[in-house]
Short mmCIF file of C-alpha atoms and ligand atoms in Angstrom, two decimals:
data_model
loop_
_atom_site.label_atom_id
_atom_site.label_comp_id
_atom_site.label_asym_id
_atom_site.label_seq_id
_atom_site.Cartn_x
_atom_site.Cartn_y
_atom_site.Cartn_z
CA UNK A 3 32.42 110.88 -27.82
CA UNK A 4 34.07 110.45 -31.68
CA UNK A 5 37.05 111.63 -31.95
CA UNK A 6 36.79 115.44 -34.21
CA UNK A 7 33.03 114.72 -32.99
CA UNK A 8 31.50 117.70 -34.56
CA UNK A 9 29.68 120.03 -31.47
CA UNK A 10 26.08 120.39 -31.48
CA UNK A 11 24.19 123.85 -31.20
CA UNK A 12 20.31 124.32 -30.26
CA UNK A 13 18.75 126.45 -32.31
CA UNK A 14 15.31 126.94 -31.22
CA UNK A 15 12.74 125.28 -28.73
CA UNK A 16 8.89 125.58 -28.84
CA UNK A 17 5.93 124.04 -27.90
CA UNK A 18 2.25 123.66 -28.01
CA UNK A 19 -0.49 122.19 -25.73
CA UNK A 20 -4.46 121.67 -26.43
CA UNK A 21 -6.99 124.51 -25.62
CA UNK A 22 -8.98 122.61 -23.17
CA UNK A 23 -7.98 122.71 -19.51
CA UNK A 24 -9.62 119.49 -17.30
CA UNK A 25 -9.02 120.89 -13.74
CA UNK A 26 -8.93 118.01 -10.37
CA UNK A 27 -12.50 119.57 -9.53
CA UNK A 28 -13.92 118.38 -13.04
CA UNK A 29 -12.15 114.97 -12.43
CA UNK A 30 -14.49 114.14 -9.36
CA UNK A 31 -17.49 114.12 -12.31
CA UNK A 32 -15.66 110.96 -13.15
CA UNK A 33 -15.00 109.45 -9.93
CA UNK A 34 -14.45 109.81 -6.59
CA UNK A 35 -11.28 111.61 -6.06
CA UNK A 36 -10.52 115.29 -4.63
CA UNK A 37 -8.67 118.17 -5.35
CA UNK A 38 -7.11 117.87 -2.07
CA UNK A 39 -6.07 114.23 -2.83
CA UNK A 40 -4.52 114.82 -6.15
CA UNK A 41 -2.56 117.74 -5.60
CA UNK A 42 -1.07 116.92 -2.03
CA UNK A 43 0.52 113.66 -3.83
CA UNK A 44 1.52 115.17 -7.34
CA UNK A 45 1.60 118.90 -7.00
CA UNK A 46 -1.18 118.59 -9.78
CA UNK A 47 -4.05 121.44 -10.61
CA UNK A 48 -4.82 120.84 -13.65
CA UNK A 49 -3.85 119.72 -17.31
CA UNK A 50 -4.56 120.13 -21.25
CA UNK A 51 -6.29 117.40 -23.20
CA UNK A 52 -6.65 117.55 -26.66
CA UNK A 53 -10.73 118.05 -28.37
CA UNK A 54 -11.73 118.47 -32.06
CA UNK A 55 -8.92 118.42 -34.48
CA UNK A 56 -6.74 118.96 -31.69
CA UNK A 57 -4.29 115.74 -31.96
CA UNK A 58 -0.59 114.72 -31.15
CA UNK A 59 -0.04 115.12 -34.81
CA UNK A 60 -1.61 118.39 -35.02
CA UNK A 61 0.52 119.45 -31.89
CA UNK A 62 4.01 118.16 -32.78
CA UNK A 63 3.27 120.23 -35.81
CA UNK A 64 2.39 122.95 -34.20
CA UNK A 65 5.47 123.20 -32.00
CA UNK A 66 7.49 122.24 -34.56
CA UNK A 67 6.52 125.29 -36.86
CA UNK A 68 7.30 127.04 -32.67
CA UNK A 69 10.71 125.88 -32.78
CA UNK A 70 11.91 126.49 -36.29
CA UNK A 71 10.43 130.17 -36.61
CA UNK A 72 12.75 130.86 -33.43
CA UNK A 73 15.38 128.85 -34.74
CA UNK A 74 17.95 130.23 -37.87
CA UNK A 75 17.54 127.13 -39.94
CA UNK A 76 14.59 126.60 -42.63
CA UNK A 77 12.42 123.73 -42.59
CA UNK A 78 13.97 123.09 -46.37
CA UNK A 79 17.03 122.80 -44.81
CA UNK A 80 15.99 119.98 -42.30
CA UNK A 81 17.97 117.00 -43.12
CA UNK A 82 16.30 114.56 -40.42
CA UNK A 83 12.70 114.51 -37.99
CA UNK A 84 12.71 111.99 -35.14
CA UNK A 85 9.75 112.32 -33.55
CA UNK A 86 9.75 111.23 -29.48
CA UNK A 87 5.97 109.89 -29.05
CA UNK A 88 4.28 107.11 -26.98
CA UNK A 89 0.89 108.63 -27.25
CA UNK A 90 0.72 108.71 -30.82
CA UNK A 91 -2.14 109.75 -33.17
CA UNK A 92 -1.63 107.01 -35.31
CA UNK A 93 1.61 104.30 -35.19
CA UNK A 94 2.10 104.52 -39.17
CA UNK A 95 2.87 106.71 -40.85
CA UNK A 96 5.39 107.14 -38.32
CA UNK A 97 4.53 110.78 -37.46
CA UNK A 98 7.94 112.24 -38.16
CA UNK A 99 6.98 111.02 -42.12
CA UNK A 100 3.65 112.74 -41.54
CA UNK A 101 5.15 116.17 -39.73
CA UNK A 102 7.91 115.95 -43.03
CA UNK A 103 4.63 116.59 -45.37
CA UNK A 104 2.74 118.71 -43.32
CA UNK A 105 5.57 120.97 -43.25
CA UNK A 106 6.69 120.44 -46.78
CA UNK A 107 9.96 119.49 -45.76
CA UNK A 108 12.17 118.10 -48.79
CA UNK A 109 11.66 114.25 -49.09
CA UNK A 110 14.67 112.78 -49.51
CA UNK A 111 15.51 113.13 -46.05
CA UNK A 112 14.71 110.54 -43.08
CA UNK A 113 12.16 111.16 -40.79
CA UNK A 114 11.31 108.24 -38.03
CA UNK A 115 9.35 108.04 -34.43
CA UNK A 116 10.80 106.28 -31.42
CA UNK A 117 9.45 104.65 -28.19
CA UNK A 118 11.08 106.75 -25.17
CA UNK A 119 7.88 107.41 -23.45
CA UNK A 120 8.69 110.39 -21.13
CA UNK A 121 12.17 109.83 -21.74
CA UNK A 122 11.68 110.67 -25.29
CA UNK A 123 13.25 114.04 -25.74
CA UNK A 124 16.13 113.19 -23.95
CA UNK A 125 16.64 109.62 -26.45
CA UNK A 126 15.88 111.86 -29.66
CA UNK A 127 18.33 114.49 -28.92
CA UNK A 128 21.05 111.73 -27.69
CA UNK A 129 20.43 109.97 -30.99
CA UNK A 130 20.64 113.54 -33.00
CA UNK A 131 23.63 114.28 -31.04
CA UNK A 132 25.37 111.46 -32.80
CA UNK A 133 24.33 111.86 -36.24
CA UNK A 134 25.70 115.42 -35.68
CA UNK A 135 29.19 114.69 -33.92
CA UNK A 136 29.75 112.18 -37.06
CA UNK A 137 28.56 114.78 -39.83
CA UNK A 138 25.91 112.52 -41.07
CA UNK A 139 23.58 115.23 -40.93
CA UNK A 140 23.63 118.83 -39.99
CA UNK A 141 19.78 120.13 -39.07
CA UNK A 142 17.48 117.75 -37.30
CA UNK A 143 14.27 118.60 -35.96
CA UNK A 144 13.25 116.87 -33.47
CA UNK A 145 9.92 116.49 -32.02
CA UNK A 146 8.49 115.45 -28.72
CA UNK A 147 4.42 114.71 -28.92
CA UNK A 148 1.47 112.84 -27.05
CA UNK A 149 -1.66 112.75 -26.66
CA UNK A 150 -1.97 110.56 -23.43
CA UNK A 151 -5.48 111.74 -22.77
CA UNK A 152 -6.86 109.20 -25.50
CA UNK A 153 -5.16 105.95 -24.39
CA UNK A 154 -5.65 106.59 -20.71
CA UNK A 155 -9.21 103.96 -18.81
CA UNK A 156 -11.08 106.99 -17.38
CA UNK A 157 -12.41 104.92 -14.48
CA UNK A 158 -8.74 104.47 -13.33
CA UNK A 159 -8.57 106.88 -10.62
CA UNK A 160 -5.02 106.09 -9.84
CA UNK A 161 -3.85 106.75 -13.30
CA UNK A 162 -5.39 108.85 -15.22
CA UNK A 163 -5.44 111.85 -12.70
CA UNK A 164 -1.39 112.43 -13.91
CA UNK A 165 -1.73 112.82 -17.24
CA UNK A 166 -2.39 115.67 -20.19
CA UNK A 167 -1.71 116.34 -23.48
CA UNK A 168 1.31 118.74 -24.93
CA UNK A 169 3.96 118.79 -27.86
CA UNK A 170 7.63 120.31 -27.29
CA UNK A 171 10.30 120.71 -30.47
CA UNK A 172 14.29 121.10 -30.85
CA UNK A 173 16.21 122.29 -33.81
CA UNK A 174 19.42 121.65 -33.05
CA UNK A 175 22.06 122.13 -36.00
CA UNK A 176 26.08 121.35 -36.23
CA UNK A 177 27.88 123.88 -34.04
CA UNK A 178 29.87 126.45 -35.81
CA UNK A 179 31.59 128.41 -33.26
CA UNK A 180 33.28 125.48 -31.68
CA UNK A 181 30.75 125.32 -28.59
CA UNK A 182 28.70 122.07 -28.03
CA UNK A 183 25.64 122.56 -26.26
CA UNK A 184 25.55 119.29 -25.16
CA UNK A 185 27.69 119.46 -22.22
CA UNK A 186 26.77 115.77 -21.59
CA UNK A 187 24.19 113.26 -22.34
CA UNK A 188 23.24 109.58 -20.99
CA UNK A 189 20.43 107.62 -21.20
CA UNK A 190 19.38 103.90 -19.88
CA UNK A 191 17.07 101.74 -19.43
CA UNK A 192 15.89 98.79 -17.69
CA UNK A 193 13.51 96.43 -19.60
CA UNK A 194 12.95 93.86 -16.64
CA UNK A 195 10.74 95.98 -14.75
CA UNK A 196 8.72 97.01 -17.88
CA UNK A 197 5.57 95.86 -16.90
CA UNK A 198 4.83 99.08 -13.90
CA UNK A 199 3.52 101.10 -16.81
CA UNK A 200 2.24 99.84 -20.26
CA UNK A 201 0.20 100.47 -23.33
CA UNK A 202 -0.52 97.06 -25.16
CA UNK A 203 -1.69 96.63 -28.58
CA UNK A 204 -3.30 93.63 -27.76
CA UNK A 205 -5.53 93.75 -30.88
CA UNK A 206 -7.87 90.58 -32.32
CA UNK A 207 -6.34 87.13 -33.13
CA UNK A 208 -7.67 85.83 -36.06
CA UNK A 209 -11.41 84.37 -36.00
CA UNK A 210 -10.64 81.32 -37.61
CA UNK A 211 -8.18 80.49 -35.06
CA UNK A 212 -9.69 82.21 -31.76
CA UNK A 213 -12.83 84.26 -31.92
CA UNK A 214 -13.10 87.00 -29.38
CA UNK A 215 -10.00 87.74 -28.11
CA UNK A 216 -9.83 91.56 -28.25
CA UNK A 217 -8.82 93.30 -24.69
CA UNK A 218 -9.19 96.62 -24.25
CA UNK A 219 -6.62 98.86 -24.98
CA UNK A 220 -5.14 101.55 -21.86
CA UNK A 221 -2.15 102.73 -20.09
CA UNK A 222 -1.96 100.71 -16.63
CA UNK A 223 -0.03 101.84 -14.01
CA UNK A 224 1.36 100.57 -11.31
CA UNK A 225 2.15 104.20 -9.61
CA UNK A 226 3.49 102.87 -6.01
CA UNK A 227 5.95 101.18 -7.96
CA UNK A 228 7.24 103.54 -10.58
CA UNK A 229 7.47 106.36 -7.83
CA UNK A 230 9.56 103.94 -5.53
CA UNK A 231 11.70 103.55 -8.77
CA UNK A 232 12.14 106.64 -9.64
CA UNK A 233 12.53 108.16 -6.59
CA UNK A 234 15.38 105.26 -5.45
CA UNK A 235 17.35 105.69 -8.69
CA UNK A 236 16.81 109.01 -10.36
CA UNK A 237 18.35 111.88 -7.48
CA UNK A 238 21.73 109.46 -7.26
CA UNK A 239 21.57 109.13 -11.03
CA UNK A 240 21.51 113.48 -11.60
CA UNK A 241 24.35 113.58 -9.15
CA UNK A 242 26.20 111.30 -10.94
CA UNK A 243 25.94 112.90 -14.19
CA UNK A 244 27.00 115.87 -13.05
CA UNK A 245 29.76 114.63 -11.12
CA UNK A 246 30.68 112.85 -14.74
CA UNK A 247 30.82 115.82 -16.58
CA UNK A 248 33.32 117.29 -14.39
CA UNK A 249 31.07 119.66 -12.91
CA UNK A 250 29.50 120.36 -9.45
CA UNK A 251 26.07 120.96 -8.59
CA UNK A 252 26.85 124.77 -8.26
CA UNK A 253 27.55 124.88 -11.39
CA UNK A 254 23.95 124.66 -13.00
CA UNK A 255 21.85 127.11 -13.32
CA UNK A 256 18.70 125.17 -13.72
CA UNK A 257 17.18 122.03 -13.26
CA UNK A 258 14.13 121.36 -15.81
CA UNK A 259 12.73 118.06 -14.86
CA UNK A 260 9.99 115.48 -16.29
CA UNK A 261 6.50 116.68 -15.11
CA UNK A 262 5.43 113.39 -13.17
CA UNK A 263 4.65 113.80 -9.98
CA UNK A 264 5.99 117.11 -7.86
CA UNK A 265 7.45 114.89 -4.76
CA UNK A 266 10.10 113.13 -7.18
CA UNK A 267 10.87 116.29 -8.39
CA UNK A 268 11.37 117.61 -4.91
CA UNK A 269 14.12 114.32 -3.93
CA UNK A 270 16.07 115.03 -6.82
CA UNK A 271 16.19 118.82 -5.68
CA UNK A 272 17.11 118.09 -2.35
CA UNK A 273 19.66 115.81 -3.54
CA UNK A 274 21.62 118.71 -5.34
CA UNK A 275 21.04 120.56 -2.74
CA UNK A 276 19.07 123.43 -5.01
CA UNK A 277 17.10 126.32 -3.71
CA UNK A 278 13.25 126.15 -5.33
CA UNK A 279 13.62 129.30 -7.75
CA UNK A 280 16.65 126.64 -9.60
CA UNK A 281 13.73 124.00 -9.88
CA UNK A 282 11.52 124.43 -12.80
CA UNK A 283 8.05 123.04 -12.26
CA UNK A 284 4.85 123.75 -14.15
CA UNK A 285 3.40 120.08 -13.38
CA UNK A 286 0.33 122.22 -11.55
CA UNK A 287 -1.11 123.36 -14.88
CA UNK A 288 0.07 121.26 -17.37
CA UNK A 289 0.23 117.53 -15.60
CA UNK A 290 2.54 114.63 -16.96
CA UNK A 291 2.46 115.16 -20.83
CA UNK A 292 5.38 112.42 -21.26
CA UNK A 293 7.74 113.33 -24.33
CA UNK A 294 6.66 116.90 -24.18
CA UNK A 295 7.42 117.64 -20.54
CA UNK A 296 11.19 118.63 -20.95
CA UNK A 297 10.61 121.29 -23.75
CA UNK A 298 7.18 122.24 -22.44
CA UNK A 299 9.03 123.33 -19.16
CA UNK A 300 11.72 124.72 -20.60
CA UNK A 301 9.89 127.23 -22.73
CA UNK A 302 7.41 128.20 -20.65
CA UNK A 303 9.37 129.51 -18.01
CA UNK A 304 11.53 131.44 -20.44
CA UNK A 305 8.54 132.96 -21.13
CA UNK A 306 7.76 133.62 -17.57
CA UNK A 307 10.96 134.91 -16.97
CA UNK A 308 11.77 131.88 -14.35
CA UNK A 309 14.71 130.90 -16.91
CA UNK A 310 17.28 133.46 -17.94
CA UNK A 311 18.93 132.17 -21.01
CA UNK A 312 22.80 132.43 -21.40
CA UNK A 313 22.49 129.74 -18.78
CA UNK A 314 22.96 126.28 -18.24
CA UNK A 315 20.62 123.52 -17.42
CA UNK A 316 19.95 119.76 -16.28
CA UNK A 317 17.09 118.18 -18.37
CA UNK A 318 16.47 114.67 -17.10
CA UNK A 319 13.70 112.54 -17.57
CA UNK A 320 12.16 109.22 -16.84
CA UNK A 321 9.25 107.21 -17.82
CA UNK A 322 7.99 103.41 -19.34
CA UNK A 323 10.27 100.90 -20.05
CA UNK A 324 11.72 102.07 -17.57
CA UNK A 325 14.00 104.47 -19.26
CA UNK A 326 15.81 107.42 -18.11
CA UNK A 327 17.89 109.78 -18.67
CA UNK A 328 19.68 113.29 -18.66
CA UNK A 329 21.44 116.31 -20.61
CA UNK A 330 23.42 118.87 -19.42
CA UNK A 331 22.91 121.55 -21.57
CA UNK A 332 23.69 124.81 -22.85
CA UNK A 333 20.86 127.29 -23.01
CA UNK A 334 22.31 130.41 -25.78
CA UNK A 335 20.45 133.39 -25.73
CA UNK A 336 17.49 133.64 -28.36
CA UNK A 337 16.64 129.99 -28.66
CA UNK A 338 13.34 130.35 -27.05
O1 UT7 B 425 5.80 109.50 -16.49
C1 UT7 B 425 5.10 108.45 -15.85
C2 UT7 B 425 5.66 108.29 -14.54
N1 UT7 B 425 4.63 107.96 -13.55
C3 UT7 B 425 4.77 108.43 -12.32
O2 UT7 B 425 5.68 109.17 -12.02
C4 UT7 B 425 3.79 107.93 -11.28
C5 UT7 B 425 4.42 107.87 -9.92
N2 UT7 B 425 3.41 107.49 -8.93
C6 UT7 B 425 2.60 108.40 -8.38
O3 UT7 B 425 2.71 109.57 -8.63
C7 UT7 B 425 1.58 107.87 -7.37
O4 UT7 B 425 1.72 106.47 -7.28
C8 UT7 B 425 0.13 108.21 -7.77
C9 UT7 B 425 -0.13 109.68 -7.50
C10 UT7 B 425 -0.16 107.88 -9.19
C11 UT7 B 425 -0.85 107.41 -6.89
O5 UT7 B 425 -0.56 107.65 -5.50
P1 UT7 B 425 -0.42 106.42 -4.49
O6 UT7 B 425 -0.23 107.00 -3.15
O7 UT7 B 425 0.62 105.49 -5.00
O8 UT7 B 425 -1.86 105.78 -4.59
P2 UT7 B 425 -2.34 104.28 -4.79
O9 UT7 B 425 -2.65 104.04 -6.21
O10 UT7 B 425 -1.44 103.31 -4.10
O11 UT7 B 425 -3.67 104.32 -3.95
C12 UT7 B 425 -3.67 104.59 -2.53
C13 UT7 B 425 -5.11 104.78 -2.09
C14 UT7 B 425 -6.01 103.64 -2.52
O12 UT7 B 425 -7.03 103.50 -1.54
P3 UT7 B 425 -6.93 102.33 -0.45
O13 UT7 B 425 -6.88 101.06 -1.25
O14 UT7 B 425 -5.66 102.59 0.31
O15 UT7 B 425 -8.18 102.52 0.34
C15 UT7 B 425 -6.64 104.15 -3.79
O16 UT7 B 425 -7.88 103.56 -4.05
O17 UT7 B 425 -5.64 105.96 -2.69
C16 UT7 B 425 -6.80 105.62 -3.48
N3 UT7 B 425 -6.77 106.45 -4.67
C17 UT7 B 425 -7.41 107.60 -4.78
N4 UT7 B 425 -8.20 108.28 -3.93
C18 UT7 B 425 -8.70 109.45 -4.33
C19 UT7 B 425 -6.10 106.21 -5.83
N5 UT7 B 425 -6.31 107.20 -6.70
C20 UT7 B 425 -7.11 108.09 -6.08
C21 UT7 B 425 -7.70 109.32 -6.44
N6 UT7 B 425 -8.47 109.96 -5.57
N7 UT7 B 425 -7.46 109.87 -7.67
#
């Protein structure tokens, strides 16, 4: 960190996910698969996948209006959006530019999307965290959206079984009290193994030059591969960051993972060494929904009364590129 790094305070979390719920039994109408086969290997039920107007846009707005009405700041007073979205409605306007309007936030203020995939809400709120600790700006909101269910080949058993649709948003504001809620933050990424899950724009060459060259367009998977990953790197990796923020791993209350796949969640668990009612899960109902996992998770069980706030929390994640990462964070009272 700067030096006089200004602390960082959340202010308020939401969410929102789609109305319509696609449940493993309705998946075998699309191929051969089983309830039984899906949940034993992801801890998956069902998920949420966006219908009529329903859109990553429209969701990330949505949770966005979530997280400022619980928050103490005013949209007016929003000073920069970064929106966290791989599964995006449209790729320009970015849809932080597009969120600023809808909102009518003031427009002399940045607003700007970037490519985390599910480790999206952890990039945006490193990234915030810095224009905060150097005073560049003092509200950001920052928005985690995607709408996975429209890019994913629905003959691709292997694939599209993981995925739903959700939004999760952060205010977080300069600290005044002297306490950062960022306890720590890291992320990383490795670029060489890139190609175990992608979404490529392949698009048309032109005719003149080579006619018919348009490929279709879907997430592909390799999901042997990104589990063996994740699972080798990301329970060593928690440790680690808790170790590095001169804490142990009694010392968290919670651990609020990505959604991907139950069993990862499990290693990292049984790395720290946490009992299950320290584990938040709600992968069964709501799937992977990338960006929006973290937040998602986080709010929800607030609202079940799973997460007591006044507490403090790991929220890691991992997803394309590969990226990862992880926050140790302060949960105040009120912020969700
Ligand atoms: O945020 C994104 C991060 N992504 C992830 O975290 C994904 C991590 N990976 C996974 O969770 C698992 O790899 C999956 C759950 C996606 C897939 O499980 P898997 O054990 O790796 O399955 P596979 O794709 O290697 O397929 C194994 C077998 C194959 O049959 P054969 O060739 O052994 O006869 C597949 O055809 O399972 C078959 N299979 C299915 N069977 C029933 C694949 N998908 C299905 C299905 N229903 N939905």
């Amino acid at each position: 960190m700067i030096n006089n790094a200004i602390p960082l305070r959340i202010a308020g979390v939401g969410y929102s996910v789609p109305k319509a719920v696609v449940t493993n039994e309705d998946l075998t109408k699309l191929y051969d698969t089983s309830d039984e086969w899906i949940y034993t290997r992801t801890g998956i039920k069902e998920r949420r996948m966006v219908s009529g107007d329903e859109s990553a846009f429209e969701l990330g707005v949505d949770a966005a209006k979530n997280a400022l009405a619980k928050s103490d700041i005013k949209a007016d007073d929003i000073e920069l959006i970064i929106v966290a979205t791989s599964a995006p409605s449209q790729l320009y306007p970015a849809m932080g530019c597009r969120i600023q309007a809808e909102l009518g936030i003031p427009n002399n203020i940045p607003a700007f999307d970037i490519t985390a995939a599910c480790t999206g809400l952890i990039y945006a709120l490193s990234i915030a965290r810095g224009f905060i600790a150097s005073g560049m700006y003092k509200n950001i909101l920052i928005v985690a959206t995607d709408n996975n269910s429209k890019l994913l080949d629905w003959s691709d058993r292997s694939c599209s079984i993981l995925f739903g649709d959700g939004a999760g948003a952060m205010v977080v504001t300069a600290s005044e009290d002297g306490v950062d809620d960022i306890i720590s933050i890291d992320i990383k990424s490795d670029g060489s193994i890139g190609n175990i899950i992608e979404f490529n724009l392949a698009g048309k060459n032109c005719p003149l030059v080579e006619p018919n060259t348009e490929k279709p367009q879907f997430i592909t998977m390799n999901g042997k591969e990104v589990y063996r990953f994740v699972a080798r790197v990301l329970p060593e990796y928690v440790e680690q960051l808790v170790a590095n923020a001169g804490m142990k791993n009694e010392d968290i209350d919670y651990l609020i993972p990505h959604q991907a796949n139950l069993r990862i969640i499990q290693a990292v668990q049984e790395r720290l060494g946490y009992s299950e009612d320290k584990v938040i899960t709600n992968i069964e109902r709501f799937g992977n929904t990338s960006a929006a996992s973290i937040p998602l998770a986080l709010v929800e069980s607030v609202e079940q009364g799973k997460v007591k706030l006044g507490s403090t929390a790991i929220l890691t994640g991992f997803g394309a590129g590969m990226t990862w990462g992880g926050a140790i964070v302060r949960l105040r009272e009120g912020i969700c």
